[in-house]
Tab-separated table of C-alpha atoms and ligand atoms in Angstrom:
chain	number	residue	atom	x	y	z
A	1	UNK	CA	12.810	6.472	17.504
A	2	UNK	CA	10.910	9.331	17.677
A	3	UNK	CA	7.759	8.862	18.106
A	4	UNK	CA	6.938	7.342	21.884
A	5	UNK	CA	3.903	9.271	22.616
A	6	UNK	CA	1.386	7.986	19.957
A	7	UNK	CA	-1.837	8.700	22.150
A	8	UNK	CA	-1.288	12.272	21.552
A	9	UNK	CA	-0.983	12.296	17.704
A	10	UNK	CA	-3.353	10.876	14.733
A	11	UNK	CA	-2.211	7.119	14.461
A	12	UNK	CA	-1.060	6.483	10.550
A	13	UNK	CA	-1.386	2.401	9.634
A	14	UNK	CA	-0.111	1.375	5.826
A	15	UNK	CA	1.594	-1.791	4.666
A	16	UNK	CA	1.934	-3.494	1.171
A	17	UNK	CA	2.722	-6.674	-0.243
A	18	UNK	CA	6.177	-7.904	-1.080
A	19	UNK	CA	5.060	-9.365	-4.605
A	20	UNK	CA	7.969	-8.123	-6.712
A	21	UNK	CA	8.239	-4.410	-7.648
A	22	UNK	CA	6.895	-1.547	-6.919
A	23	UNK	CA	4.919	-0.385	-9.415
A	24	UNK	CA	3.746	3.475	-10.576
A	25	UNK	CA	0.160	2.709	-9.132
A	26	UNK	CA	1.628	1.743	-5.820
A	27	UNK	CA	3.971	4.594	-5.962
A	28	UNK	CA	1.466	7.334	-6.195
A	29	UNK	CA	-1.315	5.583	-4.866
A	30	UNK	CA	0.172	4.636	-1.006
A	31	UNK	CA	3.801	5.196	-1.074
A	32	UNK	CA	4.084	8.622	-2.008
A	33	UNK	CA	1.362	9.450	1.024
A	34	UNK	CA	3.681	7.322	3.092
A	35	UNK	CA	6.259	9.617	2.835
A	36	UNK	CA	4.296	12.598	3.132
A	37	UNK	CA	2.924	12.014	6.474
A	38	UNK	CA	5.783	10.549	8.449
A	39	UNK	CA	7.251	14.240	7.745
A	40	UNK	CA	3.857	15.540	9.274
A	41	UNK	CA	4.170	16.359	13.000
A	42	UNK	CA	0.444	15.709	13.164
A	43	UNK	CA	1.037	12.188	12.861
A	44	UNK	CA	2.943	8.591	13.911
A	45	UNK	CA	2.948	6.466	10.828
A	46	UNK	CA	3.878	3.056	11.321
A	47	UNK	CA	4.164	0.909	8.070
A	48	UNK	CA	4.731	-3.037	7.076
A	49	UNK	CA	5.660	-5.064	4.568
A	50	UNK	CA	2.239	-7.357	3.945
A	51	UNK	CA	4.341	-10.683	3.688
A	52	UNK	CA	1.752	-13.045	5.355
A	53	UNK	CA	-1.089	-11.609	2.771
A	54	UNK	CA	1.732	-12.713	0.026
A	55	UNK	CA	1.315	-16.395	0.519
A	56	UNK	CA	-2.338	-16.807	-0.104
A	57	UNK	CA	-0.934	-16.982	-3.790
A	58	UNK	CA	2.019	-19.677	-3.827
A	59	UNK	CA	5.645	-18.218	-4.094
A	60	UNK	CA	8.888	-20.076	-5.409
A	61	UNK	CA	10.849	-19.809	-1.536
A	62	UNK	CA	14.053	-17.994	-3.027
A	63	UNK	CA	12.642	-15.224	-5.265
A	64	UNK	CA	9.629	-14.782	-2.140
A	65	UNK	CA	13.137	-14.206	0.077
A	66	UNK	CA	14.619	-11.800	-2.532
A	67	UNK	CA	10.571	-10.440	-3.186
A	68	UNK	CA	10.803	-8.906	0.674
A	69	UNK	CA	14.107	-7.711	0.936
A	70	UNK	CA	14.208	-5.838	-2.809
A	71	UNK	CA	10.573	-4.617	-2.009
A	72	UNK	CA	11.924	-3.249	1.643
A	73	UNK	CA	14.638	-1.425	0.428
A	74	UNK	CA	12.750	-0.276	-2.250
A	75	UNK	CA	10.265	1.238	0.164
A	76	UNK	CA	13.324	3.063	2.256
A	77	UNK	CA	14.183	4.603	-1.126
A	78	UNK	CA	11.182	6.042	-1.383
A	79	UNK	CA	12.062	7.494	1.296
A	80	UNK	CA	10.438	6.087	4.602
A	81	UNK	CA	13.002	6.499	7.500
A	82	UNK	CA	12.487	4.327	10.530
A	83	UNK	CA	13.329	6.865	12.944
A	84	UNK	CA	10.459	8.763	12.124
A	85	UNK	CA	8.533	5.272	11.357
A	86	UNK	CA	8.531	1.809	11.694
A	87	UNK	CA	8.682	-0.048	8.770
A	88	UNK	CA	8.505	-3.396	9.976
A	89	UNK	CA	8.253	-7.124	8.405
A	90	UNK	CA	4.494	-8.289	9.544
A	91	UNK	CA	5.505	-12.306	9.477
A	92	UNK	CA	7.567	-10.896	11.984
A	93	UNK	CA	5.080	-9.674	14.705
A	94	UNK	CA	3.154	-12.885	15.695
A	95	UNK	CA	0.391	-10.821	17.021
A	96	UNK	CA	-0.863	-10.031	13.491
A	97	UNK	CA	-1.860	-14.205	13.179
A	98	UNK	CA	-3.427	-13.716	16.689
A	99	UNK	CA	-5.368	-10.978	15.805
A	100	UNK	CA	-6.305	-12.543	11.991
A	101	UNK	CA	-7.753	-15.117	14.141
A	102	UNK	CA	-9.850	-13.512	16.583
A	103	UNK	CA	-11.125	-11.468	13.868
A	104	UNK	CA	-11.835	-14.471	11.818
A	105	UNK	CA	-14.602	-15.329	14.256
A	106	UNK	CA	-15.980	-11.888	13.826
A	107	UNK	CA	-16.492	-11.992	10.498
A	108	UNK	CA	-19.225	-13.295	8.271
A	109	UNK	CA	-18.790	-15.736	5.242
A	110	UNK	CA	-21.078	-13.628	2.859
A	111	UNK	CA	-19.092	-10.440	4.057
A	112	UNK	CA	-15.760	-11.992	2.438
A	113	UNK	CA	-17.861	-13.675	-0.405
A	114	UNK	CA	-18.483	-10.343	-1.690
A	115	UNK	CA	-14.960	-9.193	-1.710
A	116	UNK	CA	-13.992	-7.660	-5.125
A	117	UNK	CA	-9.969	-9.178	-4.815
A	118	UNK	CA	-11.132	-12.433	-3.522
A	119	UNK	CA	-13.877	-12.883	-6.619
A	120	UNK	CA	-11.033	-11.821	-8.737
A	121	UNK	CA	-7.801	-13.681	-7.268
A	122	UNK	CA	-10.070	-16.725	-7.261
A	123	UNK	CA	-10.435	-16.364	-10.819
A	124	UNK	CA	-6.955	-16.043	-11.462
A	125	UNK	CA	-5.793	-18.461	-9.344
A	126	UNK	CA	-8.565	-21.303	-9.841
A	127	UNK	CA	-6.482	-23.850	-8.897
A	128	UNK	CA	-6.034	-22.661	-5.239
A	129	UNK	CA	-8.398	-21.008	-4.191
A	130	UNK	CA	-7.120	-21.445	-0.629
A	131	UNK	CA	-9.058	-20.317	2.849
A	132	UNK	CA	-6.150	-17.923	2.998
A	133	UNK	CA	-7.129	-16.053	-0.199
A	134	UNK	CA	-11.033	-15.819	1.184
A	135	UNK	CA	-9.987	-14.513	5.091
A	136	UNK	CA	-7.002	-12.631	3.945
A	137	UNK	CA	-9.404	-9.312	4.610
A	138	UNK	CA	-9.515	-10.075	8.513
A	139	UNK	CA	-6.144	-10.321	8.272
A	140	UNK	CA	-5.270	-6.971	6.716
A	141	UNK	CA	-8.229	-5.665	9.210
A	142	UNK	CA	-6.203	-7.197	12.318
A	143	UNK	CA	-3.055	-5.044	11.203
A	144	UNK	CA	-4.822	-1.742	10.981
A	145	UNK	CA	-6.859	-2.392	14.463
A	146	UNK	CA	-3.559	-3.817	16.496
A	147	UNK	CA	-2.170	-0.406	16.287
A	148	UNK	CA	-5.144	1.261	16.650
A	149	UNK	CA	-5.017	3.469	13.409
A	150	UNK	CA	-7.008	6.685	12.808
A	151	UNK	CA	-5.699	7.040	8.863
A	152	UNK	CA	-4.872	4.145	6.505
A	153	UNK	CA	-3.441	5.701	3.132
A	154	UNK	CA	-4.192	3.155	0.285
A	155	UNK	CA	-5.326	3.477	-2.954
A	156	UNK	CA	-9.063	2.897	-3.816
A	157	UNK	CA	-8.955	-0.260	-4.852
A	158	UNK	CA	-8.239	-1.427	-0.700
A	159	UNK	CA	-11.254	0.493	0.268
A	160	UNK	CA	-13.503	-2.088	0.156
A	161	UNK	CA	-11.297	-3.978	2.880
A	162	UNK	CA	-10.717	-1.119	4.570
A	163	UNK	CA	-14.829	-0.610	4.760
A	164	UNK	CA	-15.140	-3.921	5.971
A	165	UNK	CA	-11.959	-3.466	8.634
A	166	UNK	CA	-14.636	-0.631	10.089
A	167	UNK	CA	-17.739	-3.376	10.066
A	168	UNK	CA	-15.619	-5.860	12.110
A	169	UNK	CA	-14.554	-3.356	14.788
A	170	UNK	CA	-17.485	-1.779	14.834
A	171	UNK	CA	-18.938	-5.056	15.331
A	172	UNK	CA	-16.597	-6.305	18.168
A	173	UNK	CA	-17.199	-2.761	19.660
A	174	UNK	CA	-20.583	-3.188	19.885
A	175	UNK	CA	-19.998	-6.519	22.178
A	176	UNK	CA	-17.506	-5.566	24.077
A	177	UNK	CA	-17.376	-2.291	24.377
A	178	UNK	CA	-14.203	0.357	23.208
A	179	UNK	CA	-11.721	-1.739	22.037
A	180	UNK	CA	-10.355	-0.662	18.494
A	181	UNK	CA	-10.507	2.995	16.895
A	182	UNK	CA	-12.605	3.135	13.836
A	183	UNK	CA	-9.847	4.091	11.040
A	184	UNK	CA	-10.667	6.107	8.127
A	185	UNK	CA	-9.337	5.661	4.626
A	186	UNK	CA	-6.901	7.997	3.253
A	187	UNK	CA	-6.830	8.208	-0.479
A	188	UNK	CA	-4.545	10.682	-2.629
A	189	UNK	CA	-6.460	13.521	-4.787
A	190	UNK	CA	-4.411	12.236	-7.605
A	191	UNK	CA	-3.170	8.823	-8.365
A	192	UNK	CA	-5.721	6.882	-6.121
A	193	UNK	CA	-6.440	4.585	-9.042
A	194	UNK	CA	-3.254	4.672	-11.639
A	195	UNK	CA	-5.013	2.655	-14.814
A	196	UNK	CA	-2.873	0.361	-17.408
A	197	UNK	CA	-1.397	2.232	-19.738
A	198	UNK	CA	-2.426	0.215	-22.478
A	199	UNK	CA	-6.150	-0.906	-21.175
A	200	UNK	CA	-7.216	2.471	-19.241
A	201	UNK	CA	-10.268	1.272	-18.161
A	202	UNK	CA	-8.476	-1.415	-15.565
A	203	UNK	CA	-6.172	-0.671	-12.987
A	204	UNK	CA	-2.412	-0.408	-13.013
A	205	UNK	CA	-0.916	-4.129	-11.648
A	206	UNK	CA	2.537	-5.644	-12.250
A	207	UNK	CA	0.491	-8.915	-12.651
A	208	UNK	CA	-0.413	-7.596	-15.984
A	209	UNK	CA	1.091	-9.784	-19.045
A	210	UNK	CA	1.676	-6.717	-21.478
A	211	UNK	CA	4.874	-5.207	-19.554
A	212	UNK	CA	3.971	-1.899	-21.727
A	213	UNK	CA	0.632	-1.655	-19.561
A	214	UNK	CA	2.934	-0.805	-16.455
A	215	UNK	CA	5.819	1.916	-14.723
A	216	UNK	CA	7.940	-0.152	-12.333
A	217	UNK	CA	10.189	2.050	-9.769
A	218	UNK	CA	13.138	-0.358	-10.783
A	219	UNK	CA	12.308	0.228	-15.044
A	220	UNK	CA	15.314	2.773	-16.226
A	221	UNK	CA	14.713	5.971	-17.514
A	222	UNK	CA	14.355	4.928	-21.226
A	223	UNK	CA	11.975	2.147	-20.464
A	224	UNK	CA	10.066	4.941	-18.626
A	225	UNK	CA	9.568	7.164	-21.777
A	226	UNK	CA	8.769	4.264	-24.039
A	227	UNK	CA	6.314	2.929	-22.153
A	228	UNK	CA	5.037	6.138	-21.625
A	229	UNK	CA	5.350	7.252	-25.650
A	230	UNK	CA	3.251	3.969	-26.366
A	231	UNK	CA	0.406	4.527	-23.923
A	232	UNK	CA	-2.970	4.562	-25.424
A	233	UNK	CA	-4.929	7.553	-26.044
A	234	UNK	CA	-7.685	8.353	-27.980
A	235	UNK	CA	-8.027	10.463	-31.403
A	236	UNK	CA	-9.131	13.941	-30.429
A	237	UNK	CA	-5.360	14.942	-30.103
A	238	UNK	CA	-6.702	17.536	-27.431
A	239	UNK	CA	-5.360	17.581	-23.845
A	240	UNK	CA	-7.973	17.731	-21.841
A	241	UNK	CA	-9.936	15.876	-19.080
A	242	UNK	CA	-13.144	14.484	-19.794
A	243	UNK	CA	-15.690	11.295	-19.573
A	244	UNK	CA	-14.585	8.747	-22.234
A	245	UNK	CA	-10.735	9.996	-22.422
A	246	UNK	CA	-9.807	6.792	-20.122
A	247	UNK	CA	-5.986	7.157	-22.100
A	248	UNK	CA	-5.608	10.850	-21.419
A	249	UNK	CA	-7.038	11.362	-18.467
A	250	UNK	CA	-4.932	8.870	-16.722
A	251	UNK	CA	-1.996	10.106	-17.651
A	252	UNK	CA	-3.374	13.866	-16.346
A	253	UNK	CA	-3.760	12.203	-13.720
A	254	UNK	CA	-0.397	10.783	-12.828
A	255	UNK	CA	1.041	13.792	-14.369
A	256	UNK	CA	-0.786	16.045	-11.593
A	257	UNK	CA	0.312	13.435	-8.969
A	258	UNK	CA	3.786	14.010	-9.841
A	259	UNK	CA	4.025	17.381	-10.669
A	260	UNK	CA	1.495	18.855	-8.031
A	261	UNK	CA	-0.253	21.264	-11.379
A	262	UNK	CA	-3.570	21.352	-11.596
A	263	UNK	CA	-6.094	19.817	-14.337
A	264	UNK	CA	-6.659	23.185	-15.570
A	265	UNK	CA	-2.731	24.403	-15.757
A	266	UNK	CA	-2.153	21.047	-17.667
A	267	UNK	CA	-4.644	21.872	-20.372
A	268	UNK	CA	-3.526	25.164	-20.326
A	269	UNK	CA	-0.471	24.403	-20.862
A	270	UNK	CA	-0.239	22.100	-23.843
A	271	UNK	CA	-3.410	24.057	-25.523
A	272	UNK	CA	-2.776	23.332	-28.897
A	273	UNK	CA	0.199	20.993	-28.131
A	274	UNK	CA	-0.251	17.478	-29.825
A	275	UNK	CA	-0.555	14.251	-27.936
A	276	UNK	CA	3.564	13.235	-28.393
A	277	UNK	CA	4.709	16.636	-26.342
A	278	UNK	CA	2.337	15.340	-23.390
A	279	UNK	CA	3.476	12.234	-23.403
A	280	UNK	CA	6.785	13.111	-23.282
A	281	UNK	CA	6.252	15.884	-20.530
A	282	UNK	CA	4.771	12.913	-18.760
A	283	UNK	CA	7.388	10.469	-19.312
A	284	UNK	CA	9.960	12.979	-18.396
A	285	UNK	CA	8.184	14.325	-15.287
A	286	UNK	CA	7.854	10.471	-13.940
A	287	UNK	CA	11.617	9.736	-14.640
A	288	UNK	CA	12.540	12.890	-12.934
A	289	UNK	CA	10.191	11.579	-10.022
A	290	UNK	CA	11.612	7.632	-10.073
A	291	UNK	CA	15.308	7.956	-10.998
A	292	UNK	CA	16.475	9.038	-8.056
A	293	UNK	CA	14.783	6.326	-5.863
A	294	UNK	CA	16.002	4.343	-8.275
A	295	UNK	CA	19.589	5.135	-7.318
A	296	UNK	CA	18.869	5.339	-3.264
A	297	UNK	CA	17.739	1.482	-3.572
A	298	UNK	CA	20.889	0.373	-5.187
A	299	UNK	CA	22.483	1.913	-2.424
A	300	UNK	CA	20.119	0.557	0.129
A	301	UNK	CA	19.817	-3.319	-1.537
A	302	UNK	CA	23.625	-3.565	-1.046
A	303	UNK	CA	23.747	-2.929	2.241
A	304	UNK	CA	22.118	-5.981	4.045
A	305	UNK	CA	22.776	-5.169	7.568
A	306	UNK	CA	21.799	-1.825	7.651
A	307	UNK	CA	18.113	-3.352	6.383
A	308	UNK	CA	18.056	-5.914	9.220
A	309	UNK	CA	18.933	-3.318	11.639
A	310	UNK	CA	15.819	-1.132	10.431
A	311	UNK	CA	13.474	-3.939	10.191
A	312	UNK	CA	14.559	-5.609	13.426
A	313	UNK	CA	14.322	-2.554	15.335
A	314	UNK	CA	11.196	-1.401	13.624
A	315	UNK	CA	9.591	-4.528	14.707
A	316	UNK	CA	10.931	-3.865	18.311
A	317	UNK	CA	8.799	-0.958	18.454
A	318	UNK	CA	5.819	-1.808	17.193
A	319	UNK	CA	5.009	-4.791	19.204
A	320	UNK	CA	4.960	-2.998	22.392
A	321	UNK	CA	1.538	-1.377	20.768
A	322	UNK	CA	0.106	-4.462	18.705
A	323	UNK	CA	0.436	-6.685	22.439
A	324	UNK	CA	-1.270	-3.998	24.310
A	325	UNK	CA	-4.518	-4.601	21.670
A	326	UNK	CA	-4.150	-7.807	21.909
A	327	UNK	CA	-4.457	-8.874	25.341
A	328	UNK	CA	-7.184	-6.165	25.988
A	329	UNK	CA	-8.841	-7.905	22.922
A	330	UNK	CA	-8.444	-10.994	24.181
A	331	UNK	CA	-9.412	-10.211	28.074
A	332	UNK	CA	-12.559	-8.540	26.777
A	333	UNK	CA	-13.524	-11.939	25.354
A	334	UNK	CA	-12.783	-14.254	27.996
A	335	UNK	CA	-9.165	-15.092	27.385
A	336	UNK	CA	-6.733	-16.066	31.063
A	337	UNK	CA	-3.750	-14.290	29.695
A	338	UNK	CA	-0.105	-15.453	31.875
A	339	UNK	CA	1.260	-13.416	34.217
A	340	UNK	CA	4.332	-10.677	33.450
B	1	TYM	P1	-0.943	-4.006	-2.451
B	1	TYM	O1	0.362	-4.557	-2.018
B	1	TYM	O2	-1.665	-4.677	-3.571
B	1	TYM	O3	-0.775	-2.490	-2.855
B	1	TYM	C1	-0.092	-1.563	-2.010
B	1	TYM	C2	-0.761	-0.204	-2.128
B	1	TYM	O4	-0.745	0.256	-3.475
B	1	TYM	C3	-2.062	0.667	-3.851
B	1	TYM	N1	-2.225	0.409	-5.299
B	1	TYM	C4	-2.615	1.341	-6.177
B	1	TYM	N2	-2.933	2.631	-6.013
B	1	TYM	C5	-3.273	3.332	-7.126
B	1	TYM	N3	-3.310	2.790	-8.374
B	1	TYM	C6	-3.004	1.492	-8.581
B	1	TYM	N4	-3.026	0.979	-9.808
B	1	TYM	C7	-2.635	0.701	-7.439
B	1	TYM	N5	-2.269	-0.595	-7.282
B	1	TYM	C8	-2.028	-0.756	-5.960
B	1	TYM	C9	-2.984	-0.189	-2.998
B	1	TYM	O5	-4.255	0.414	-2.883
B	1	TYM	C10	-2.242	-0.245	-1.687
B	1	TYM	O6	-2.521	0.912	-0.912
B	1	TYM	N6	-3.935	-5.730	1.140
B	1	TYM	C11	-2.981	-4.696	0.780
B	1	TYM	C12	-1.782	-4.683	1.720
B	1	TYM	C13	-2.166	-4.541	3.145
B	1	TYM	C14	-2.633	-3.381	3.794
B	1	TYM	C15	-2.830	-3.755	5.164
B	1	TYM	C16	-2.894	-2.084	3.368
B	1	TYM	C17	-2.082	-5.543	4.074
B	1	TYM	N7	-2.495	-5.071	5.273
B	1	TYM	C18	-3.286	-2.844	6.095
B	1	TYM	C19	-3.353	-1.174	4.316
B	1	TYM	C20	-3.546	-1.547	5.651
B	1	TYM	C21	-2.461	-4.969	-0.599
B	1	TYM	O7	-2.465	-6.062	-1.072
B	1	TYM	O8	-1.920	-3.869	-1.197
């Protein structure tokens, strides 16, 4: 792998859950950024798949198994190559549960009371509202911190953990002295917060029961332009972004994010144009986006080995950074660490 000299280059830290597909929001909100800056020199990006945040909401054993292994490949075929970064499985890198610990004791009840995903995955989940599901935030803090991340590309609705990531090392810091880098956020211009397609006003989730409200990467290209064709809009029948046009300008939005045009070349360009051309530009500009990752995971989900050889070397890598913030975490508190 490439990139053995990370002291010298911005540290990039990402990872997301392996709960089923990826969806449009994910796509465009992290994903997409993924890609972009393991290409850029400025940076080493290493990336995970989330799979001990996945089990603070129960999972049937055999689809979780197929969950992580369709969600990794579906993550190479977006394009993420492990020689330019480590995409690893976190469950496999013990130091992540070390570090979810220590940071445990660092953090404050009322701090993860007043998490926004805990308040709602409690309220979804009634029935087990496990400790898991309340400290799961110094968890995903523990992951940025081991590798001592200056960027974390997300979309907005992680920024909240990522704010309180900054508390807790800031925090630990202040006791100890330099231990963790303070990482900042990295959110996209465009497609930071993807909204249903049929309820603009709340976010983009597979979890969703109207399938309509969603873009998987694995739905196929006609799926795509339905879905898209039904989205909800609003009566004006003018393209154009503005406060109260939740329908419309969400899909500018993703429409930007995909394309790269502007808010102002969109309107220009379907002045006059009804609502049914947009959508279909839309639809069509998406599939042109998707269908070829589509295709790269088939290829990639068949080929089993070559997955375990990027995840098991990826893993290799990484832990040779996550240790080294470990046991300086650890010595800084008190820990006797064995000799090697
Ligand atoms: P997860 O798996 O829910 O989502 C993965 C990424 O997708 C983004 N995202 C969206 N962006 C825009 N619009 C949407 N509708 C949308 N839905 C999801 C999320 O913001 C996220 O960037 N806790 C994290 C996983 C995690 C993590 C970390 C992330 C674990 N450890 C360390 C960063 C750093 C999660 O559940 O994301």
């Amino acid at each position: 792998m490439e990139n053995t000299t990370p002291a010298k280059k911005q540290i990039v830290f990402s990872a997301i859950q392996p709960s089923g597909s990826i969806t449009l929001g994910n796509y465009l909100g992290a994903v997409k950024n993924w890609v972009k800056m393991q290409d850029n020199p400025e940076y080493n990006c290493i990336y995970a798949l989330a799979d001990l945040h996945t089990i603070t909401v129960r999972q049937d054993p055999a689809q979780f198994r197929k969950n992580i292994i369709d969600m990794y490949a579906s993550i190479m075929a977006c394009g993420i190559d492990v020689e330019k970064a480590p995409f690893f499985i976190q469950s496999h890198n013990p130091d992540h549960a070390v570090m979810a610990w220590i940071l445990d004791c660092y953090t404050q009840f009322g701090e993860l009371s007043r998490m926004t995903q805990f308040k709602d995955k409690s309220a979804k989940h009634a029935d087990n509202i496990n400790a898991g599901l309340f400290t799961y935030p110094s968890l995903m803090a523990g992951d940025i911190l081991l590798y001592q991340a200056d960027k974390v590309p997300v979309g907005s609705d992680q920024m909240q953990h990522l704010e309180l990531t900054r508390d807790i090392a800031n925090r630990f810091n202040g006791i100890y002295g330099n231990v963790f880098k303070i990482p900042e956020g990295f959110i996209p211009k465009d497609g930071a917060r993807v909204m249903s397609l049929q309820n603009p006003t709340a976010k983009m989730s597979k979890s969703d029961e109207n399938a309509n409200s969603f873009i998987l990467l694995s739905d196929d290209d006609n799926v795509i332009m339905k879905k898209f064709k039904r989205a909800i809009t609003d009566s004006e029948a003018k393209v154009r972004y503005a406060e109260g046009k939740d329908g419309i300008n969400n899909l500018m939005s993703i429409y930007s994010a995909v394309t790269g045009l502007s808010y102002e070349q969109i309107e220009h360009d379907f002045d006059g144009k009804g609502y049914g051309d947009f959508k279909t530009a839309v639809g069509e500009a998406v599939v042109a986006e998707l269908s070829p990752i589509r295709k790269r995971y088939q290829e990639y989900v068949s080929d089993k080995k070559y997955i375990e050889e990027c995840y098991t070397k990826s893993v290799e890598f990484v832990q040779r950074f996550s240790h080294r913030t470990v046991e300086k975490a650890m010595k800084k508190i008190g820990y006797i660490l064995p000799k090697h």
